[in-house]
XYZ file of C-alpha atoms in Angstrom:
190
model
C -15.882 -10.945 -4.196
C -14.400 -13.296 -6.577
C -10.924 -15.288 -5.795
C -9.424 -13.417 -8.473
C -10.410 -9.673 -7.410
C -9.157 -10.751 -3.927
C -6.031 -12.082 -5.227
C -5.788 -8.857 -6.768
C -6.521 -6.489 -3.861
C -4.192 -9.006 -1.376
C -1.153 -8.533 -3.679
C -1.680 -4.468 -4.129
C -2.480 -4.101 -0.051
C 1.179 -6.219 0.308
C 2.975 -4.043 -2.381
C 2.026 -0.976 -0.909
C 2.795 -2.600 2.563
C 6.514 -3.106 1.189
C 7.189 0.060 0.147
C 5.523 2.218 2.852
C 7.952 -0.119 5.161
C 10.810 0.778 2.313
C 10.491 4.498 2.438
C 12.784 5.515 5.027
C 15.368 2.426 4.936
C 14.557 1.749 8.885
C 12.881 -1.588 9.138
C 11.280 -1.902 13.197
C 10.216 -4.647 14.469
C 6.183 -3.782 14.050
C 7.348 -3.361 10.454
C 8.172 -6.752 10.441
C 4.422 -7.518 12.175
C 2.513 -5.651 9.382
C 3.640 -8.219 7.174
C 2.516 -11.053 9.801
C -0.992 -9.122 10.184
C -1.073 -9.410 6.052
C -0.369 -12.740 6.318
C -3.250 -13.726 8.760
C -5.662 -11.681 6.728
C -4.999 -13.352 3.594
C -4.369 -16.670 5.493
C -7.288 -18.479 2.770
C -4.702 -17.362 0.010
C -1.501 -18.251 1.019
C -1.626 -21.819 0.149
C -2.674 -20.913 -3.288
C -0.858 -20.085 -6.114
C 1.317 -17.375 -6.489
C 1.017 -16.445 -2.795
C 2.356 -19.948 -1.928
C 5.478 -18.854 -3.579
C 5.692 -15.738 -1.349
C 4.759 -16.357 1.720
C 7.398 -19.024 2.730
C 10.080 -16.011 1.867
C 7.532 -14.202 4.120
C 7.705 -16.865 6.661
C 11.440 -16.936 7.160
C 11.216 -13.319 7.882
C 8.877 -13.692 10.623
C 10.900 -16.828 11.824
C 14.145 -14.606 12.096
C 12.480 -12.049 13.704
C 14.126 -9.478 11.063
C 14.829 -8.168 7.940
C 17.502 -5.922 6.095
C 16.953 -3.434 3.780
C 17.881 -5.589 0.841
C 16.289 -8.474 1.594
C 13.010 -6.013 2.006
C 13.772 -5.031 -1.644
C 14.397 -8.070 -2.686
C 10.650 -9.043 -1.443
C 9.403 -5.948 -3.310
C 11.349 -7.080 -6.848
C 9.427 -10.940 -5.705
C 6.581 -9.567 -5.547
C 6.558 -7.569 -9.116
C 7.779 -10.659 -10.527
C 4.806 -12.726 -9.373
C 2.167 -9.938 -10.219
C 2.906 -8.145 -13.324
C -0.370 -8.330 -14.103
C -0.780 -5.270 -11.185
C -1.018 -3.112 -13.797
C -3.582 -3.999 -15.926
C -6.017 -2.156 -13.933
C -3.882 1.370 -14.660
C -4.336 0.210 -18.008
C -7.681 0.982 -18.667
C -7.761 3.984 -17.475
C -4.734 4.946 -19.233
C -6.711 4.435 -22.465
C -9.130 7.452 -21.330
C -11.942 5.872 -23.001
C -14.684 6.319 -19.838
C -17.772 6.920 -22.681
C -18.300 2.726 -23.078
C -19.201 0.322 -20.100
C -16.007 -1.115 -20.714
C -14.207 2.210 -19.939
C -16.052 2.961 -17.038
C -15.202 -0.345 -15.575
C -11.763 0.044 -16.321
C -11.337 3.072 -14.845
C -13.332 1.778 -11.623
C -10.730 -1.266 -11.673
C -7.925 1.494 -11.703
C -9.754 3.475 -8.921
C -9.919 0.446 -6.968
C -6.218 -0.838 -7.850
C -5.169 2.751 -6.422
C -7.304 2.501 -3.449
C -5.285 -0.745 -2.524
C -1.793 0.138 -2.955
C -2.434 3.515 -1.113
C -4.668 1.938 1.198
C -1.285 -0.898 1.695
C 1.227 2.133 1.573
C -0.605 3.982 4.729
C -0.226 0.263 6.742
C 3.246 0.354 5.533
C 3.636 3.911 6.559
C 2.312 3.437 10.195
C 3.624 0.000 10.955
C 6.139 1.348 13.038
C 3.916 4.384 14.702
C 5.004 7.801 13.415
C 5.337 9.270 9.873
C 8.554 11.360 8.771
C 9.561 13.486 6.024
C 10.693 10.864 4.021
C 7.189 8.793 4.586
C 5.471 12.257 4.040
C 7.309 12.756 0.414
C 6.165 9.311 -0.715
C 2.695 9.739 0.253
C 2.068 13.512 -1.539
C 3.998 11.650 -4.747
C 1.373 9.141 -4.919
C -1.298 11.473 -4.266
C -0.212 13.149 -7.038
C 0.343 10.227 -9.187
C -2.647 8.579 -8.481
C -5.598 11.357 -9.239
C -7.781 7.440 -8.849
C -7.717 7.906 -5.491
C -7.605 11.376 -5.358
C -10.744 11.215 -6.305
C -12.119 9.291 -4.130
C -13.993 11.152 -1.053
C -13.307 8.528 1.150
C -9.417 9.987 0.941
C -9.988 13.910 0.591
C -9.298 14.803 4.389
C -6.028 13.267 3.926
C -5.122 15.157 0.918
C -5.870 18.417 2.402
C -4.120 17.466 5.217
C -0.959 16.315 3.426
C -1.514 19.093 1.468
C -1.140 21.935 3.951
C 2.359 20.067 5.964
C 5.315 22.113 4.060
C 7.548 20.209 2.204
C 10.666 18.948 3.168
C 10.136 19.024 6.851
C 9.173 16.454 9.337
C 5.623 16.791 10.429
C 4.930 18.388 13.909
C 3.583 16.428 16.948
C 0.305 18.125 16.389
C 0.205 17.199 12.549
C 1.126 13.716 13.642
C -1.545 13.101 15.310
C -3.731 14.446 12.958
C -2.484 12.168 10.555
C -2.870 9.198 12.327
C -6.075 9.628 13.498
C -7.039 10.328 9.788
C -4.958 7.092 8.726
C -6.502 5.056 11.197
C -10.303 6.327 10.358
C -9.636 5.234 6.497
C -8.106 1.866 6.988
C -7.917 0.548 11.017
C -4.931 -0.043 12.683
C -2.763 -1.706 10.477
């Protein structure tokens, strides 16, 4: 994998991991280890431009032990502002054009950009070890958004599942544990 496709795929896991941790305003303290457990994956990028500029903020978080709500969002606007470029992969397959080589690998690149910000969003999501209503809403919305990963196989027993919970309501203890064990199969314990 090149440094720049893992630069890529670091900064989509951590945006999804902010705003799975965002979605119901509650930050725990596993929460606040997700973003340590990012860290120590990425460790070989942190020194390196534009994580270096990130990761102290991250740092002081995990020095203090907490974080507010604000201060979480400001980390999500700090992130955006270091990677606009996150987009470019939507990009491509925004311009519909899968007939050329260039197309296809476009819309691969937006596949895979998908993949990582859903794949961050469940971490996010099950940092602090249940899902809610809230968490619930957020993930159906970017099911539906993202028909990328939609399509991928590798996610379609957690569509269904998502699919069949009633909206609006907080999932049962049964469908929680359905959940997680489906979460967990796709991307380990986050």
């Amino acid at each position: 994998m090149t440094l720049e496709r893992k630069t890529d795929r670091a900064f989509r896991k951590l945006e999804g991991i902010v705003n799975g941790i965002l979605v119901d305003s509650i930050i725990e303290d596993s929460e606040i280890r997700q973003l340590e457990m990012w860290c120590s994956d990425y460790r070989d990028l942190c020194e390196a431009h534009p994580f270096n500029q990130i990761v102290p903020y991250i740092n002081r978080i995990l020095a203090e032990g907490r974080i507010s709500s604000e201060e979480m969002e400001t980390l999500q606007w700090f992130i955006g502002q270091l990677y606009q470029d996150s987009v470019r992969e939507d990009a491509g397959l925004a311009a519909g054009n899968t007939d050329s080589v260039a197309g296809r690998a476009a819309a691969e690149a937006a596949r895979e950009a998908a993949v990582d910000r859903l794949t961050g969003l469940l971490c996010g999501i099950m940092a602090d070890g249940s899902i809610n209503a809230a968490e619930l809403a957020t993930l159906r919305e970017c099911m539906q958004k993202n028909g990328a990963s939609e399509n991928c196989s590798r996610f379609g027993e957690l569509f269904r599942t998502v699919e069949t919970i009633p909206e609006n309501r907080e999932p049962t203890p049964d469908e929680q544990v359905q959940l997680k064990k489906i979460i967990t199969t796709l991307v380990g314990p986050c």
